[in-house]
PDB file of C-alpha atoms in Angstrom:
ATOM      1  CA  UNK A   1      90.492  75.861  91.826  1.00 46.00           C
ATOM      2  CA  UNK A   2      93.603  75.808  93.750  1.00 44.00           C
ATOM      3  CA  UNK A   3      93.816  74.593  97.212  1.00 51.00           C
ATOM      4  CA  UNK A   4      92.934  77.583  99.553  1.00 66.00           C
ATOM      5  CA  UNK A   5      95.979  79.114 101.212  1.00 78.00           C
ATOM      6  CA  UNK A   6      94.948  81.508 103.815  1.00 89.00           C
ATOM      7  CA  UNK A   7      96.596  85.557 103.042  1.00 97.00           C
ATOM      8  CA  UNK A   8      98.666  87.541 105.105  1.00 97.00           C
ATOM      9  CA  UNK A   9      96.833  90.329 106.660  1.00 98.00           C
ATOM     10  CA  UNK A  10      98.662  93.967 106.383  1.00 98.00           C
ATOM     11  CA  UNK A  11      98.249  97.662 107.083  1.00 98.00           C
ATOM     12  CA  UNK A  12      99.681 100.055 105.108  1.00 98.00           C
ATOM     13  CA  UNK A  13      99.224 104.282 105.972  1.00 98.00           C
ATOM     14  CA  UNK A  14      97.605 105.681 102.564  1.00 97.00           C
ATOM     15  CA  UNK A  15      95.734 109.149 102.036  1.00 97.00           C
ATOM     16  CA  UNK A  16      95.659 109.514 106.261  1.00 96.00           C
ATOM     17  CA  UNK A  17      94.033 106.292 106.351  1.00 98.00           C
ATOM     18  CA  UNK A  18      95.104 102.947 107.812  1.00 99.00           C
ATOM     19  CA  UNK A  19      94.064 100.595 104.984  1.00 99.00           C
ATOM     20  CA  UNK A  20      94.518  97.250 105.690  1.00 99.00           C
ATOM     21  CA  UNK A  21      94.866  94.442 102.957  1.00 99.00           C
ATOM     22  CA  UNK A  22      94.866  90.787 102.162  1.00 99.00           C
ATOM     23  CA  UNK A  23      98.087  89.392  99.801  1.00 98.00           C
ATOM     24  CA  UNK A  24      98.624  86.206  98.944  1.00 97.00           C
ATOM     25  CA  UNK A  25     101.820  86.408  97.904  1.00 89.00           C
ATOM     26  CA  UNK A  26     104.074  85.246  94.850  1.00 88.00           C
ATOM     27  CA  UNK A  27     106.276  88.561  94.878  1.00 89.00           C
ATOM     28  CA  UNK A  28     107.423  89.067  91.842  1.00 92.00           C
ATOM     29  CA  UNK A  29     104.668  87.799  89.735  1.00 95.00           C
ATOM     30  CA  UNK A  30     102.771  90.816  88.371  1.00 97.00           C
ATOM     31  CA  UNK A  31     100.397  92.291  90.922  1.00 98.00           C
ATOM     32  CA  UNK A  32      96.612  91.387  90.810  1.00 98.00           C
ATOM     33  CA  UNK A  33      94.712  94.430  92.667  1.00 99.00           C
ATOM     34  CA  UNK A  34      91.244  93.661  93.936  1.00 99.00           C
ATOM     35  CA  UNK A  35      88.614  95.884  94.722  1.00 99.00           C
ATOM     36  CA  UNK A  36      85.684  94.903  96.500  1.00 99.00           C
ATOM     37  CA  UNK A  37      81.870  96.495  96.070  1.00 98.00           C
ATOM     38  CA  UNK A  38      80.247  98.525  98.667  1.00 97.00           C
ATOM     39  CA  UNK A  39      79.412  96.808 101.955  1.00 96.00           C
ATOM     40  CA  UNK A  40      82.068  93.956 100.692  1.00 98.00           C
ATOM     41  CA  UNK A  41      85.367  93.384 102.013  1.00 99.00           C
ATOM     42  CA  UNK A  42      88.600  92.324 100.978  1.00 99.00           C
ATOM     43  CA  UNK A  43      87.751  88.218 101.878  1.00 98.00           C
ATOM     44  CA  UNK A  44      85.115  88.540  99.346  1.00 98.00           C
ATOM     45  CA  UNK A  45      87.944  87.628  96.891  1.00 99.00           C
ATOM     46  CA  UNK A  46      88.760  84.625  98.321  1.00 98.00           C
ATOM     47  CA  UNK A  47      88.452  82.228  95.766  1.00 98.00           C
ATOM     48  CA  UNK A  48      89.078  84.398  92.938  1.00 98.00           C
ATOM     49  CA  UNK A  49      92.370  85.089  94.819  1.00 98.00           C
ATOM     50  CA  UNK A  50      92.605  81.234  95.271  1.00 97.00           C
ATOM     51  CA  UNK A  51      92.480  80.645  91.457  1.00 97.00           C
ATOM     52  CA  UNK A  52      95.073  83.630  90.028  1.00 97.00           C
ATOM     53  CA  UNK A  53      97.777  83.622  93.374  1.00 96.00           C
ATOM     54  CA  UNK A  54      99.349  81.017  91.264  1.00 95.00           C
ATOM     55  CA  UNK A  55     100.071  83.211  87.903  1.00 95.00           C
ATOM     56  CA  UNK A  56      99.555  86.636  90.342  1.00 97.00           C
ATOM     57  CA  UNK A  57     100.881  88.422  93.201  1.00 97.00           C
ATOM     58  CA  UNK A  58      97.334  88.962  94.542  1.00 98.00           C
ATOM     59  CA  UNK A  59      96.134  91.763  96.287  1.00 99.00           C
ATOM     60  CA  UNK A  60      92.781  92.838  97.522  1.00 99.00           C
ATOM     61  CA  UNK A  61      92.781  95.937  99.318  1.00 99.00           C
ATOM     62  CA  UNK A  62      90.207  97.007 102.216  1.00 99.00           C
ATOM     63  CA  UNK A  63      88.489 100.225 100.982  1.00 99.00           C
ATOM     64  CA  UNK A  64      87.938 103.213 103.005  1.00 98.00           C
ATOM     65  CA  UNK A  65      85.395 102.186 105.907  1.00 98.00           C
ATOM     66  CA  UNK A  66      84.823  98.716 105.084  1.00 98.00           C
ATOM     67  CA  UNK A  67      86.642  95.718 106.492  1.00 98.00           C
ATOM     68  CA  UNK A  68      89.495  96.272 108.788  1.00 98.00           C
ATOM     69  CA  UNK A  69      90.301  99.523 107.248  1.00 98.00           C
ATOM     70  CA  UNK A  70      89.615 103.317 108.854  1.00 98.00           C
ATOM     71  CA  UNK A  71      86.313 104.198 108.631  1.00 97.00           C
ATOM     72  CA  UNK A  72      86.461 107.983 106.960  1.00 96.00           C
ATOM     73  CA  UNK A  73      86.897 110.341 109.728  1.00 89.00           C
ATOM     74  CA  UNK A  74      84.820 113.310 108.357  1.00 88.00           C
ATOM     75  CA  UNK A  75      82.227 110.789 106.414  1.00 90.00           C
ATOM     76  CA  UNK A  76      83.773 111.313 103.250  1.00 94.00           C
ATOM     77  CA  UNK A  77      82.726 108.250 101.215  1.00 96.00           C
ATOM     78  CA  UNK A  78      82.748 108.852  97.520  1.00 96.00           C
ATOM     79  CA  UNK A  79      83.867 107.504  94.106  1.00 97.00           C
ATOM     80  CA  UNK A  80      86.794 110.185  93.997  1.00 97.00           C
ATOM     81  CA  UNK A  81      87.421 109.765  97.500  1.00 98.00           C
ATOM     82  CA  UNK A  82      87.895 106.123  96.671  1.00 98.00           C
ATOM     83  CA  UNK A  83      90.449 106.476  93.798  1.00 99.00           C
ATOM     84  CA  UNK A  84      92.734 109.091  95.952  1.00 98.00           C
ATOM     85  CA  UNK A  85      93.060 105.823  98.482  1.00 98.00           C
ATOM     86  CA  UNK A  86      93.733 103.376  95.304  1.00 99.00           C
ATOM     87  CA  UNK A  87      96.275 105.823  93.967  1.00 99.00           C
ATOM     88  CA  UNK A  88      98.020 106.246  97.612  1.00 99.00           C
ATOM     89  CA  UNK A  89      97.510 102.621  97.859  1.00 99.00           C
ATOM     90  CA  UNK A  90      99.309 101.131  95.336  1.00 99.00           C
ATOM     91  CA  UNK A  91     102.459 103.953  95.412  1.00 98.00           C
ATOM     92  CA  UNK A  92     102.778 102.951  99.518  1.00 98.00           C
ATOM     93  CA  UNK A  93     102.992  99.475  98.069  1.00 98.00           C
ATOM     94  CA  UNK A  94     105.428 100.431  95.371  1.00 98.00           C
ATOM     95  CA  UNK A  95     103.425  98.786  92.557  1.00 98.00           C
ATOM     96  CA  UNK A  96     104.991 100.034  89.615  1.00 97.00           C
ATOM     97  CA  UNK A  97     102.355  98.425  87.157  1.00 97.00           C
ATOM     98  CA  UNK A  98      99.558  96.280  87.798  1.00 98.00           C
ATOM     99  CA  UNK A  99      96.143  94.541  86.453  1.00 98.00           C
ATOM    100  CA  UNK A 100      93.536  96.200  88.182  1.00 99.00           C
ATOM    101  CA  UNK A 101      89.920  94.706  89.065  1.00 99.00           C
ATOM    102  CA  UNK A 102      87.529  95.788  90.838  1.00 99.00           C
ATOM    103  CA  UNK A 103      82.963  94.851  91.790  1.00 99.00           C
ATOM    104  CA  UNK A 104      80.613  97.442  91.778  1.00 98.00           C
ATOM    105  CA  UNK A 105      81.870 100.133  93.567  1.00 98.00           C
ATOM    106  CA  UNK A 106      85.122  99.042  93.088  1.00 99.00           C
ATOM    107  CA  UNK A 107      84.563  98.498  89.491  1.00 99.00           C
ATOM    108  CA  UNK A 108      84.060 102.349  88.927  1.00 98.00           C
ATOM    109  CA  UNK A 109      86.908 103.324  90.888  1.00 99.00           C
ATOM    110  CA  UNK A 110      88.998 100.455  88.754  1.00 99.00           C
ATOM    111  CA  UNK A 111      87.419 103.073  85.806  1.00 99.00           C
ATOM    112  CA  UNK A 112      88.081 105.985  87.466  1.00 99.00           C
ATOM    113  CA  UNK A 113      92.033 104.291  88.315  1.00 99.00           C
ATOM    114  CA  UNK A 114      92.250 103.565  84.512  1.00 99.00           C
ATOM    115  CA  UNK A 115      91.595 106.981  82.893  1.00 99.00           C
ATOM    116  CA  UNK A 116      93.650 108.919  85.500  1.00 99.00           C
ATOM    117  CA  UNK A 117      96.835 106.371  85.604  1.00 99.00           C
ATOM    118  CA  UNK A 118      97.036 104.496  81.909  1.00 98.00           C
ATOM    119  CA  UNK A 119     100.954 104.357  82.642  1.00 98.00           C
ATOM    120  CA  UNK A 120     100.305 102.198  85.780  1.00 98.00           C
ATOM    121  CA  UNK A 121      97.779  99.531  84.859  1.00 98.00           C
ATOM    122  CA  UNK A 122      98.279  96.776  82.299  1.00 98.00           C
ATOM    123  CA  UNK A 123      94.789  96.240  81.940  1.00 98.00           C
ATOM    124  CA  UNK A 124      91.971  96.381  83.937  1.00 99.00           C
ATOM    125  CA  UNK A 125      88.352  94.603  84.937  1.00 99.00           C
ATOM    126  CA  UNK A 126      85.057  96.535  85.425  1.00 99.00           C
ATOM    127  CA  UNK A 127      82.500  93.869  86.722  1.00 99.00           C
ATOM    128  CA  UNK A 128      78.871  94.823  86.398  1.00 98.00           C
ATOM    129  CA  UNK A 129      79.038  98.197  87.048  1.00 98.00           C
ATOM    130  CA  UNK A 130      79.134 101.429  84.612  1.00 98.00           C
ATOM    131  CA  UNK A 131      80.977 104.581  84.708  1.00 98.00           C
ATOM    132  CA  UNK A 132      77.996 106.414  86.386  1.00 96.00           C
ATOM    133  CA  UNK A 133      75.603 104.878  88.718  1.00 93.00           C
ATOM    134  CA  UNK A 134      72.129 106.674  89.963  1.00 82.00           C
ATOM    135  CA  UNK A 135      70.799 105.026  92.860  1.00 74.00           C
ATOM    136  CA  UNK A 136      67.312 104.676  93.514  1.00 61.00           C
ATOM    137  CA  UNK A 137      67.627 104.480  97.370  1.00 60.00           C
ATOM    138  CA  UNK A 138      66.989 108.146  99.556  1.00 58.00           C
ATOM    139  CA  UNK A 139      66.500 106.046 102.525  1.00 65.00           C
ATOM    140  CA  UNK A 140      69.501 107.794 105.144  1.00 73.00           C
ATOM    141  CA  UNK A 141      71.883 105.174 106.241  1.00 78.00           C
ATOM    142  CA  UNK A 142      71.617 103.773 109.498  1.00 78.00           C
ATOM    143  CA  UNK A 143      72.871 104.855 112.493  1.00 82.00           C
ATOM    144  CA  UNK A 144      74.715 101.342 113.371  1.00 90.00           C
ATOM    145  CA  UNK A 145      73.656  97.903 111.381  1.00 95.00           C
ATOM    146  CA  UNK A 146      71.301  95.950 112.849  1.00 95.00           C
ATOM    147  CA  UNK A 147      72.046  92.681 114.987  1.00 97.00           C
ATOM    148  CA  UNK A 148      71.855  89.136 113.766  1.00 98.00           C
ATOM    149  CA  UNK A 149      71.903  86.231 116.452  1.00 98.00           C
ATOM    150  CA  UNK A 150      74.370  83.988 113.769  1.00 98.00           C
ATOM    151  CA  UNK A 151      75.872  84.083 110.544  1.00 98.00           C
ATOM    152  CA  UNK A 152      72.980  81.591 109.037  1.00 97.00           C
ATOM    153  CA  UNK A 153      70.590  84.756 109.922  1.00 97.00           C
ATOM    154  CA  UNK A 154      72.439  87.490 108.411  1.00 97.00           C
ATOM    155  CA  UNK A 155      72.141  85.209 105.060  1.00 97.00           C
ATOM    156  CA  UNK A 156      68.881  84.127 105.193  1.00 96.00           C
ATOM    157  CA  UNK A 157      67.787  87.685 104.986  1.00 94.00           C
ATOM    158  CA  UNK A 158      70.700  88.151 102.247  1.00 94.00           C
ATOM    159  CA  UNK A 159      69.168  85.395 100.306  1.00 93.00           C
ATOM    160  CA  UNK A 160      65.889  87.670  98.845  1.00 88.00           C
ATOM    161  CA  UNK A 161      68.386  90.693  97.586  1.00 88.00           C
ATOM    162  CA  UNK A 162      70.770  87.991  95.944  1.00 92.00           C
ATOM    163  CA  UNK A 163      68.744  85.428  94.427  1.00 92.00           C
ATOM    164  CA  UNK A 164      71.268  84.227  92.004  1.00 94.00           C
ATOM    165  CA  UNK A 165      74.090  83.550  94.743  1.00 96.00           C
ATOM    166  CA  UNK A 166      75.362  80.118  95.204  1.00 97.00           C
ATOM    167  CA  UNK A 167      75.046  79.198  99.310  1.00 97.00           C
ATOM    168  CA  UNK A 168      78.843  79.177  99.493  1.00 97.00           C
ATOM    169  CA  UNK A 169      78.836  82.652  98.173  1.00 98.00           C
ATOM    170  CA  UNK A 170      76.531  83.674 100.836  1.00 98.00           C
ATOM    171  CA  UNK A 171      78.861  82.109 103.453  1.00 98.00           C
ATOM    172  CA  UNK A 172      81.915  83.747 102.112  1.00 98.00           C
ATOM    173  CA  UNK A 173      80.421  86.761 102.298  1.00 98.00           C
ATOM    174  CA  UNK A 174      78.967  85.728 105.803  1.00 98.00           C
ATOM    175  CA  UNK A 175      82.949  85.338 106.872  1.00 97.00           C
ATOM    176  CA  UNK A 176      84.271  88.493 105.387  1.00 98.00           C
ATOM    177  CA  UNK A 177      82.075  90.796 105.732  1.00 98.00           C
ATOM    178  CA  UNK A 178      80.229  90.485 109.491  1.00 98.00           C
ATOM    179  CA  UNK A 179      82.032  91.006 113.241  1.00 97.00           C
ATOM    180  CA  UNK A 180      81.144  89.378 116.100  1.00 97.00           C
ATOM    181  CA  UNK A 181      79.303  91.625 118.744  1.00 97.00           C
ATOM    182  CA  UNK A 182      77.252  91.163 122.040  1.00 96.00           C
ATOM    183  CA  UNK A 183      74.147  89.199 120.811  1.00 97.00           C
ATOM    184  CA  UNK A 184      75.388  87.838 117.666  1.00 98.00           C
ATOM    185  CA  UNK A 185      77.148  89.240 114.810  1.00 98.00           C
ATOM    186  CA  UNK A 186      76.487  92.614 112.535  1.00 97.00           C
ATOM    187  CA  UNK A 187      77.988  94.212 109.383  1.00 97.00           C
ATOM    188  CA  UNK A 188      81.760  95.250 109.987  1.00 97.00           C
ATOM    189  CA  UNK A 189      81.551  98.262 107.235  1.00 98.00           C
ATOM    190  CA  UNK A 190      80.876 102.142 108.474  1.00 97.00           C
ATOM    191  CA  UNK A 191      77.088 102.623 108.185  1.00 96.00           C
ATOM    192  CA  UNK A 192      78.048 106.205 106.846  1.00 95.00           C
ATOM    193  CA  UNK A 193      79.105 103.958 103.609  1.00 95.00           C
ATOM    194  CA  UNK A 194      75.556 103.520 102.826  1.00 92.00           C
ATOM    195  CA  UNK A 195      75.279 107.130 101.325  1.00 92.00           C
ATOM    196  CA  UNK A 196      78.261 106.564  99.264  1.00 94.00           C
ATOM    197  CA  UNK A 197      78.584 109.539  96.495  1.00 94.00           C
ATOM    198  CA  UNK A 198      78.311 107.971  93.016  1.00 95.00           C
ATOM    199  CA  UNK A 199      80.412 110.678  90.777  1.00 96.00           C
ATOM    200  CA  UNK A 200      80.256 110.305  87.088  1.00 96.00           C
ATOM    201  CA  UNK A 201      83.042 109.327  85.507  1.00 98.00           C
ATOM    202  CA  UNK A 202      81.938 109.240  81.833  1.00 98.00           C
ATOM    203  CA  UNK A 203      83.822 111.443  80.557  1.00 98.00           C
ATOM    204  CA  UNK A 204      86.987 110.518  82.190  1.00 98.00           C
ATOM    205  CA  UNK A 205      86.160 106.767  80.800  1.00 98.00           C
ATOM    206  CA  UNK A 206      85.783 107.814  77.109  1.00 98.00           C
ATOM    207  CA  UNK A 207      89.766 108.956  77.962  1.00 98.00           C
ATOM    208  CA  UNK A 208      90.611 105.027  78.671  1.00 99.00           C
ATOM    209  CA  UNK A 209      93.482 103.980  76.776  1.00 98.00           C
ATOM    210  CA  UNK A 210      94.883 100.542  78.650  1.00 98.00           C
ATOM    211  CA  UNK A 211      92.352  97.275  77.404  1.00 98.00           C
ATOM    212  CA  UNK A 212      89.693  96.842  80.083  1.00 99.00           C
ATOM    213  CA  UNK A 213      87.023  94.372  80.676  1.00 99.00           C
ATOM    214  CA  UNK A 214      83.319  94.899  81.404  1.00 99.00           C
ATOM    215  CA  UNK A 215      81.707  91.968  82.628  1.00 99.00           C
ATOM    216  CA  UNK A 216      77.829  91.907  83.160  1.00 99.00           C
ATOM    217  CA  UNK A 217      74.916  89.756  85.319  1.00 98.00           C
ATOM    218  CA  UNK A 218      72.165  89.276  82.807  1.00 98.00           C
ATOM    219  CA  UNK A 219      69.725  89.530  85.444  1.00 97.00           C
ATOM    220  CA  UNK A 220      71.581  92.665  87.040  1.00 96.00           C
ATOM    221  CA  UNK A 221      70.002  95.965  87.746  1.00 94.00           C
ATOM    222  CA  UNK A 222      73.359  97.879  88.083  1.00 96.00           C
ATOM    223  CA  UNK A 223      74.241  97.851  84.197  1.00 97.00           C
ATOM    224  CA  UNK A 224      71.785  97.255  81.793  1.00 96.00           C
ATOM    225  CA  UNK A 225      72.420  95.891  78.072  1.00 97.00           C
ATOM    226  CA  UNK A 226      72.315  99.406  76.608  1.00 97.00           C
ATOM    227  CA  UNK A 227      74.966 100.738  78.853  1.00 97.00           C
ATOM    228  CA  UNK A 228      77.211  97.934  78.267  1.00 98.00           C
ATOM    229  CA  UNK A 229      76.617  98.770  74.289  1.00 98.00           C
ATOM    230  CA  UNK A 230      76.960 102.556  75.097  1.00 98.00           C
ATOM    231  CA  UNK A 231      79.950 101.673  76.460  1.00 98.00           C
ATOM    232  CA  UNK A 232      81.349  99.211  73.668  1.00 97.00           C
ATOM    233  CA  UNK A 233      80.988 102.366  71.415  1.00 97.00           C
ATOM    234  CA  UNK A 234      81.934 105.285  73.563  1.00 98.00           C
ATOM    235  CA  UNK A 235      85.113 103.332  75.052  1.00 98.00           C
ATOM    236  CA  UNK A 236      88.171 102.372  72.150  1.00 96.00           C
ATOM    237  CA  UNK A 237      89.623  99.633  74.286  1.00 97.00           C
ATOM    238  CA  UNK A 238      86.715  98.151  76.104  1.00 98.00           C
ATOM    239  CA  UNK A 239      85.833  94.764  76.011  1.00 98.00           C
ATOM    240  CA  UNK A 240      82.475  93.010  77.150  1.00 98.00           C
ATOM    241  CA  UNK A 241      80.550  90.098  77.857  1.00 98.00           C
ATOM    242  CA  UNK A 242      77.366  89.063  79.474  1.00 99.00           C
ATOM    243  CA  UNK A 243      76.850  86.165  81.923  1.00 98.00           C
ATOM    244  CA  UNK A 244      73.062  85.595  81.151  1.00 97.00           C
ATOM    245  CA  UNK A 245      72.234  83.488  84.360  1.00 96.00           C
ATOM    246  CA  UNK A 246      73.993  85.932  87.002  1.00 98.00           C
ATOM    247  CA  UNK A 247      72.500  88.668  89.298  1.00 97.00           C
ATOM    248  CA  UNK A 248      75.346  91.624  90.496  1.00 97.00           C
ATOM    249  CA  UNK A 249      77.596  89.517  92.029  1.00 97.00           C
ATOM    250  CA  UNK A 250      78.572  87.564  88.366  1.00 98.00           C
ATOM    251  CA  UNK A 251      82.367  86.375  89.890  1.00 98.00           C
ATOM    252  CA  UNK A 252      80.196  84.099  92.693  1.00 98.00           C
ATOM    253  CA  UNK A 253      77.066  83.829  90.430  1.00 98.00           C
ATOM    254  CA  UNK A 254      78.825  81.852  87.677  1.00 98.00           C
ATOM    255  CA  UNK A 255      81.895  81.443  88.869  1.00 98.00           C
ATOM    256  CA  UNK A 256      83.581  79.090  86.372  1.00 98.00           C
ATOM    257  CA  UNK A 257      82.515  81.173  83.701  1.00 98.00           C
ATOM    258  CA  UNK A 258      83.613  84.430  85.414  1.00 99.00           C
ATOM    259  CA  UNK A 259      86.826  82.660  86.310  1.00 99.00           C
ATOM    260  CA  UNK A 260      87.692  81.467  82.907  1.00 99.00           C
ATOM    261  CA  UNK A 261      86.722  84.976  81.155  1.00 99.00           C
ATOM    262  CA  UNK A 262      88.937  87.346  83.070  1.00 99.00           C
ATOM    263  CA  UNK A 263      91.882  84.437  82.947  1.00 98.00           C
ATOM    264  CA  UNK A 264      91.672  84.534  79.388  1.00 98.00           C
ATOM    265  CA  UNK A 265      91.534  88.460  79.289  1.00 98.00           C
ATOM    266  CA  UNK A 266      94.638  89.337  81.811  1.00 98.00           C
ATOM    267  CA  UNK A 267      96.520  86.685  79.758  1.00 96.00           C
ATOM    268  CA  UNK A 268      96.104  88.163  76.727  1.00 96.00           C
ATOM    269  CA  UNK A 269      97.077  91.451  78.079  1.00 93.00           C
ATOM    270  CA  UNK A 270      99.966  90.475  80.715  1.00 77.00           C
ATOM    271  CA  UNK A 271     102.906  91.728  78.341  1.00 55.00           C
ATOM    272  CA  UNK A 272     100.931  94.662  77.200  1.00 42.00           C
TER     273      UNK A 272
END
């Protein structure tokens, strides 16, 4: 790990939407985008961004209604959504061509990115998430997030739903993710979030022609081992691994491993 060099914090005007991003700079260097998972932010990359911005220009963009970005004016939160703020994303930036990662959420729109713009991505990361995602959760989101009195709160009750989670995981996540309020501190993403649309992308990701990565938690619940095969044989270019010991989160969860997997991949792949 590199020592941690704090990002510049910019806006850019994509898709009507102020989305605001973290770069850490090396312009010039081929462009690293980052996409966090839903209810993450951009600082969730931190380290990961600490560990490439030497080899990268590194990116990690905001997505619509989390972080510092515009929460979506009419409540339109959705996978294609998503991608149309990716694809005015990048082209505001000028990124000509770019390696393309993305968590959760932001791993299906880094699948959704793939199959609709092979010409603009060099290769691209999918971690722990498949092309189409069911939720089992009809509770409605909440009005507004609930109110912790510190930071130590919010992640003791975070602790239960990610198990697996190293405690300085939990505290990056603390730092990026919650604002400070009157009585303590709260979750900084649009509660409308919650009842993000999952659209299915399968067919669109049987198009993929640019090498991506699937990475998966062994002890996940978002993509089980027969969707990860499913996808071995349904996608030419697709490449996988599992990280037995890791819940969702695999890049915090093992984070040498994860580290040392996608190095290896986006090196193999840089000149492609």
């Amino acid at each position: 790990m590199t020592t941690a060099v704090q990002p510049q914090s910019r806006t850019v005007n994509a898709n009507g939407l102020n989305l605001h991003y973290l770069d850490w700079g090396k312009e010039g260097s081929t462009p690293l985008v980052l996409l966090h998972g839903l209810s993450g932010a951009a600082g969730d990359w931190q380290r990961v961004a600490e560990h490439f911005r030497d080899r990268y220009h590194v990116i990690a963009l905001d997505q619509r209604g989390h972080g510092a970005s515009d929460r979506a004016p009419d409540g339109a939160y959705g996978t294609n959504e998503a991608i149309a703020d990716v694809e005015a994303f990048v082209n505001a930036l000028g990124l000509k061509r770019f390696v393309l990662c993305g968590h959760s959420m932001g791993g299906q729109n880094t699948i959704g990115y793939t199959a609709r713009h092979p010409e603009r991505v060099i290769c691209a990361l999918a971690n722990d998430m498949p092309p189409a995602f069911k939720t089992s959760n009809t509770t409605p989101p909440p009005a507004e997030h609930p109110v912790f009195a510190s930071k130590a709160t919010w992640i003791d009750a975070r602790r239960e739903g990610a198990p697996f989670t190293p405690e300085w995981g939990h505290e990056l996540a603390a730092d990026a993710r919650l604002e400070a309020v009157e009585g303590g501190f709260r979750a900084r993403h649009d509660p409308k979030a919650g009842g993000w649309r999952w659209d299915d992308l399968w067919e669109e990701a049987k198009t993929i022609s640019r090498p991506i990565f699937f990475i998966r938690g062994g002890r996940s619940t978002v993509l089980d081992a027969q969707t990860l095969m499913d996808i071995d044989m349904a996608i030419a270019p697709a490449r996988s691994i599992t990280l037995e010991q890791s819940g969702h989160g695999t890049y915090v969860d093992m984070e040498h491993e994860w580290l040392a997997a996608a190095a290896a991949f986006f090196a193999a792949h840089s000149e492609v």
